[in-house]
Coordinates of C-alpha atoms and ligand atoms in Angstrom, one line a residue:
X6 CA 8.0 -16.7 -20.8
X7 CA 7.8 -14.6 -17.7
X8 CA 10.2 -12.2 -16.0
X9 CA 12.3 -13.0 -12.9
X10 CA 10.4 -11.2 -10.2
X11 CA 12.1 -9.6 -7.2
X12 CA 9.9 -8.1 -4.5
X13 CA 11.6 -5.2 -2.7
X14 CA 10.3 -3.8 0.6
X15 CA 11.2 -1.8 3.6
X16 CA 9.7 -3.2 6.8
X17 CA 9.9 -2.7 10.5
X18 CA 10.8 -5.7 12.7
X19 CA 7.0 -6.5 12.9
X20 CA 6.7 -6.3 9.2
X21 CA 4.9 -3.0 8.9
X22 CA 5.5 -0.8 5.8
X23 CA 3.8 2.6 6.4
X24 CA 6.4 5.0 7.9
X25 CA 3.8 7.3 9.5
X26 CA 5.3 7.0 13.1
X27 CA 8.9 5.9 12.2
X28 CA 10.5 9.3 12.6
X29 CA 13.3 8.6 10.2
X30 CA 15.2 11.5 8.6
X31 CA 15.6 11.2 4.9
X32 CA 13.3 8.2 5.0
X33 CA 13.1 7.6 1.2
X34 CA 16.8 6.6 1.0
X35 CA 16.3 3.4 3.0
X36 CA 14.0 2.0 0.4
X37 CA 15.5 3.7 -2.7
X38 CA 19.2 3.2 -2.4
X39 CA 19.1 -0.6 -2.0
X40 CA 16.4 -0.7 -4.7
X41 CA 18.7 1.1 -7.1
X42 CA 21.3 -1.6 -6.7
X43 CA 18.8 -4.3 -7.9
X44 CA 19.2 -4.7 -11.7
X45 CA 15.7 -4.6 -13.2
X46 CA 14.0 -3.6 -16.5
X47 CA 11.0 -2.2 -14.6
X48 CA 9.5 -1.5 -11.2
X49 CA 5.9 -2.2 -10.5
X50 CA 3.6 -0.8 -7.8
X51 CA -0.1 -0.9 -6.8
X52 CA -2.5 1.9 -7.7
X53 CA -2.4 3.4 -4.2
X54 CA 1.4 3.7 -4.2
X55 CA 1.5 5.0 -7.8
X56 CA -0.9 7.8 -6.9
X57 CA 2.1 9.3 -4.9
X58 CA 3.8 9.7 -8.4
X59 CA 1.0 10.2 -10.9
X60 CA -0.8 13.6 -11.6
X61 CA -2.2 15.5 -8.6
X62 CA -4.4 17.6 -10.9
X63 CA -8.1 17.1 -11.0
X64 CA -8.8 15.6 -14.4
X65 CA -12.3 15.6 -15.9
X66 CA -12.2 13.2 -18.7
X67 CA -14.1 14.0 -21.9
X68 CA -17.4 12.2 -22.5
X69 CA -16.6 11.6 -26.1
X70 CA -18.8 9.0 -27.8
X71 CA -15.8 7.4 -29.6
X72 CA -15.6 3.7 -28.5
X73 CA -12.0 2.6 -28.0
X74 CA -11.4 -1.1 -28.4
X75 CA -10.2 -3.0 -25.3
X76 CA -6.9 -3.9 -26.9
X77 CA -3.3 -3.4 -25.6
X78 CA -1.8 0.0 -26.6
X79 CA 2.0 0.2 -26.8
X80 CA 3.4 3.7 -27.1
X81 CA 6.8 4.3 -28.8
X82 CA 9.6 3.4 -26.5
X83 CA 11.3 6.5 -25.0
X84 CA 13.3 5.1 -22.1
X85 CA 15.5 2.1 -21.2
X86 CA 13.4 1.1 -18.2
X87 CA 9.7 1.1 -17.3
X88 CA 7.4 1.7 -14.4
X89 CA 4.2 -0.4 -14.2
X90 CA 1.1 0.3 -12.2
X91 CA -1.6 -2.3 -11.3
X92 CA -4.7 0.0 -11.8
X93 CA -7.6 -2.3 -12.6
X94 CA -10.3 0.4 -12.9
X95 CA -8.2 3.3 -14.2
X96 CA -7.7 5.7 -11.3
X97 CA -4.3 7.1 -12.1
X98 CA -4.1 10.2 -14.3
X99 CA -1.0 11.4 -16.1
X100 CA 0.5 14.7 -17.2
X101 CA 3.3 12.9 -19.0
X102 CA 4.1 9.2 -19.7
X103 CA 7.2 9.2 -17.5
X104 CA 7.9 8.9 -13.8
X105 CA 11.4 10.2 -13.4
X106 CA 13.4 8.3 -16.0
X107 CA 10.9 5.4 -16.5
X108 CA 8.2 5.1 -19.1
X109 CA 4.7 4.3 -17.6
X110 CA 2.7 1.1 -18.4
X111 CA -0.8 0.9 -17.0
X112 CA -2.2 -2.6 -16.2
X113 CA -6.0 -2.5 -16.6
X114 CA -9.1 -4.7 -16.6
X115 CA -11.9 -4.3 -19.2
X116 CA -13.9 -2.3 -16.5
X117 CA -12.2 0.9 -17.7
X118 CA -14.1 3.4 -19.9
X119 CA -13.3 4.6 -23.4
X120 CA -12.8 8.2 -22.1
X121 CA -10.1 6.9 -19.7
X122 CA -8.4 5.0 -22.5
X123 CA -8.6 8.2 -24.5
X124 CA -6.8 10.1 -21.7
X125 CA -4.0 7.5 -21.6
X126 CA -3.6 7.7 -25.4
X127 CA -3.5 11.5 -25.3
X128 CA -0.5 11.2 -23.0
X129 CA 1.1 8.3 -24.9
X130 CA 0.8 6.1 -21.8
X131 CA 1.0 2.4 -22.8
X132 CA -1.6 0.1 -21.4
X133 CA -2.3 -3.6 -21.3
X134 CA -5.4 -5.6 -20.3
X135 CA -4.8 -8.2 -17.6
X136 CA -8.3 -9.7 -17.6
X137 CA -12.0 -8.8 -18.1
X138 CA -13.2 -8.1 -14.6
X139 CA -10.4 -9.6 -12.5
X140 CA -6.7 -9.5 -13.1
X141 CA -4.8 -12.6 -14.1
X142 CA -1.3 -11.7 -12.9
X143 CA 0.2 -14.7 -14.8
X144 CA -1.0 -13.1 -18.0
X145 CA 0.2 -9.7 -16.9
X146 CA 3.8 -10.8 -16.3
X147 CA 3.8 -12.7 -19.6
X148 CA 2.6 -9.6 -21.5
X149 CA 5.3 -7.5 -19.8
X150 CA 7.9 -10.0 -21.0
X151 CA 6.6 -10.5 -24.5
X152 CA 5.4 -6.9 -25.3
X153 CA 8.0 -4.8 -23.6
X154 CA 11.0 -7.2 -23.1
X155 CA 10.9 -7.0 -19.3
X156 CA 13.0 -9.8 -18.2
X157 CA 13.7 -8.7 -14.6
X158 CA 10.8 -7.1 -12.8
X159 CA 11.1 -5.4 -9.3
X160 CA 7.9 -5.2 -7.3
X161 CA 8.0 -2.2 -5.0
X162 CA 4.7 -2.5 -3.1
X163 CA 2.6 -1.7 -1.3
X164 CA 1.4 -4.5 0.8
X165 CA -1.6 -5.4 -1.4
X166 CA 0.2 -5.7 -4.6
X167 CA 3.1 -7.6 -2.9
X168 CA 0.5 -9.9 -1.4
X169 CA -1.3 -10.6 -4.7
X170 CA 1.9 -11.5 -6.5
X171 CA 2.9 -13.7 -3.5
X172 CA -0.5 -15.5 -3.6
X173 CA -0.2 -16.0 -7.4
X174 CA 3.2 -17.7 -6.8
X175 CA 5.0 -15.2 -9.1
X176 CA 7.7 -13.9 -6.7
X177 CA 11.2 -15.5 -7.2
X178 CA 13.1 -13.3 -4.7
X179 CA 12.5 -11.1 -1.7
X180 CA 14.7 -8.1 -1.0
X181 CA 13.8 -6.9 2.5
X182 CA 15.3 -3.9 4.1
X183 CA 14.7 -4.5 7.8
X184 CA 14.4 -1.2 9.7
X185 CA 15.6 -1.4 13.3
X186 CA 12.3 -0.4 14.9
X187 CA 9.0 -1.8 16.1
X188 CA 5.8 -0.1 14.7
X189 CA 3.1 -2.0 16.6
X190 CA 0.1 -0.5 14.9
X191 CA -2.6 -3.2 14.9
X192 CA -4.3 -3.6 11.5
X193 CA -1.8 -1.5 9.5
X194 CA -0.2 -2.5 6.2
X195 CA 2.5 -5.1 6.1
X196 CA 5.1 -6.4 3.6
X197 CA 2.6 -8.9 2.3
X198 CA -1.2 -8.3 2.7
X199 CA -2.8 -11.4 1.2
X200 CA -6.0 -12.2 3.0
X201 CA -7.9 -11.9 6.3
X202 CA -7.7 -14.8 8.8
X203 CA -6.3 -18.3 8.4
X204 CA -7.7 -20.2 5.5
X205 CA -6.2 -23.2 3.7
X206 CA -3.3 -21.2 2.4
X207 CA 0.2 -22.1 3.7
X208 CA 3.0 -19.6 4.4
X209 CA 5.6 -19.0 1.7
X210 CA 9.1 -20.2 2.7
X211 CA 12.5 -18.6 1.7
X212 CA 16.1 -19.6 1.6
X213 CA 18.7 -17.0 2.5
X214 CA 20.8 -15.6 -0.4
X215 CA 22.6 -12.8 1.5
X216 CA 22.4 -10.5 4.4
X217 CA 24.2 -7.2 4.8
X218 CA 24.3 -4.6 7.6
X219 CA 23.6 -1.2 6.1
X220 CA 23.1 2.4 7.7
X221 CA 24.5 1.2 11.0
X222 CA 21.5 -0.8 12.3
X223 CA 19.5 -1.8 9.2
X224 CA 19.7 -5.2 7.6
X225 CA 19.4 -5.8 3.8
X226 CA 18.2 -9.4 3.4
X227 CA 17.9 -11.2 0.1
X228 CA 15.9 -14.4 0.0
X229 CA 14.9 -16.8 -2.7
X230 CA 11.4 -18.2 -2.7
X231 CA 11.3 -21.9 -2.1
X232 CA 8.9 -23.1 -4.9
X233 CA 6.5 -26.1 -4.6
X234 CA 8.4 -29.4 -4.8
X235 CA 11.9 -27.8 -4.1
Ligands
NAP303 N1 7.8 0.4 3.0 C1 7.7 0.0 1.8 O1 8.5 -0.8 1.3 C2 6.6 0.5 0.9 C3 6.6 0.3 -0.5 C4 5.6 0.8 -1.3 C5 4.5 1.4 -0.7 N2 4.5 1.6 0.6 C6 3.3 2.3 1.3 O2 2.2 1.3 1.1 C7 1.0 2.1 1.1 C8 0.1 1.6 -0.1 O3 0.0 0.2 0.0 P1 -1.4 -0.6 -0.3 O4 -1.2 -2.0 0.1 O5 -2.5 0.2 0.4 O6 -1.6 -0.3 -1.8 P2 -0.9 -0.8 -3.2 O7 -0.5 -2.2 -3.1 O8 0.1 0.2 -3.6 O9 -2.2 -0.7 -4.2 C9 -3.3 -1.5 -3.9 C10 -4.3 -1.3 -5.1 O10 -3.7 -1.8 -6.3 C11 -4.7 -2.5 -7.0 N3 -4.3 -3.9 -7.0 C12 -3.2 -4.5 -6.4 N4 -3.1 -5.8 -6.7 C13 -4.3 -6.1 -7.4 C14 -4.8 -7.3 -8.0 N5 -4.2 -8.5 -7.8 N6 -6.0 -7.2 -8.6 C15 -6.6 -6.1 -8.7 N7 -6.1 -4.9 -8.2 C16 -5.0 -4.9 -7.6 C17 -6.0 -2.2 -6.4 O11 -6.4 -1.0 -6.9 P3 -8.0 -0.4 -6.8 O12 -8.2 -0.1 -5.4 O13 -7.9 0.8 -7.7 O14 -8.8 -1.6 -7.3 C18 -5.5 -2.1 -4.9 O15 -6.4 -1.4 -4.1 C19 1.4 3.5 0.9 O16 1.2 4.2 2.2 C20 2.8 3.5 0.5 O17 3.5 4.6 0.9 C21 5.5 1.2 1.4

């Protein structure tokens, strides 16, 4: 079994997601208020985005000799909902196992060291292995469902993590907040960053579920992904 996966993103009309030159006041609300209306058991982000929420302290991890087995670690549950980070080589450090009201789950590969696992255990941060050297996102979402009971998963970006879930065919729905502005920065991050150039891959198609005008000139668009054979 796998969760129902909704990708939520705030994009300019040219599909860019970094707000560096957008000049919006109170810019977080355009992403967060619609997100809070999507029922989900967890939100998931890539390592780069999570580093906006994880510890800002400089951690030096102990060089203890204790080898920690590369097996999933599930901390006692302390919240109703979770936040999940795709962090294949263990770059996020934690002061607590919470981001706001959500309990943290780290998704790792077996490239991580024992001292890093020791750090996660010392903070009671749950972690799961999604592959030896490369992540198998199918396995990851199955583990989130089976080990944590996550039945509805919201993917909150950035572009790389959205792109890798899109490529793996794991997104069921797109929730796009379309900001009424053109960014125009060549080469900057977009809603889905999958790969360079045109290969054999075909675009993903959507069917419209709903569209709503919000904050005067923004649109909140909900699409269902059209799966192969539909
Ligand atoms: N407007 C919006 O809706 C929105 C939403 C969220 C974030 N953002 C912005 O987007 C920017 C970050 O986006 P981003 O695309 O650079 O980063 P990201 O998607 O947050 O994180 C990318 C990193 O996650 C890991 N990762 C993701 N998918 C993986 C996979 N399938 N296999 C292995 N590793 C994987 C890799 O970590 P390693 O590098 O450690 O291997 C990768 O470099 C930030 O500026 C943030 O503020 C905008």
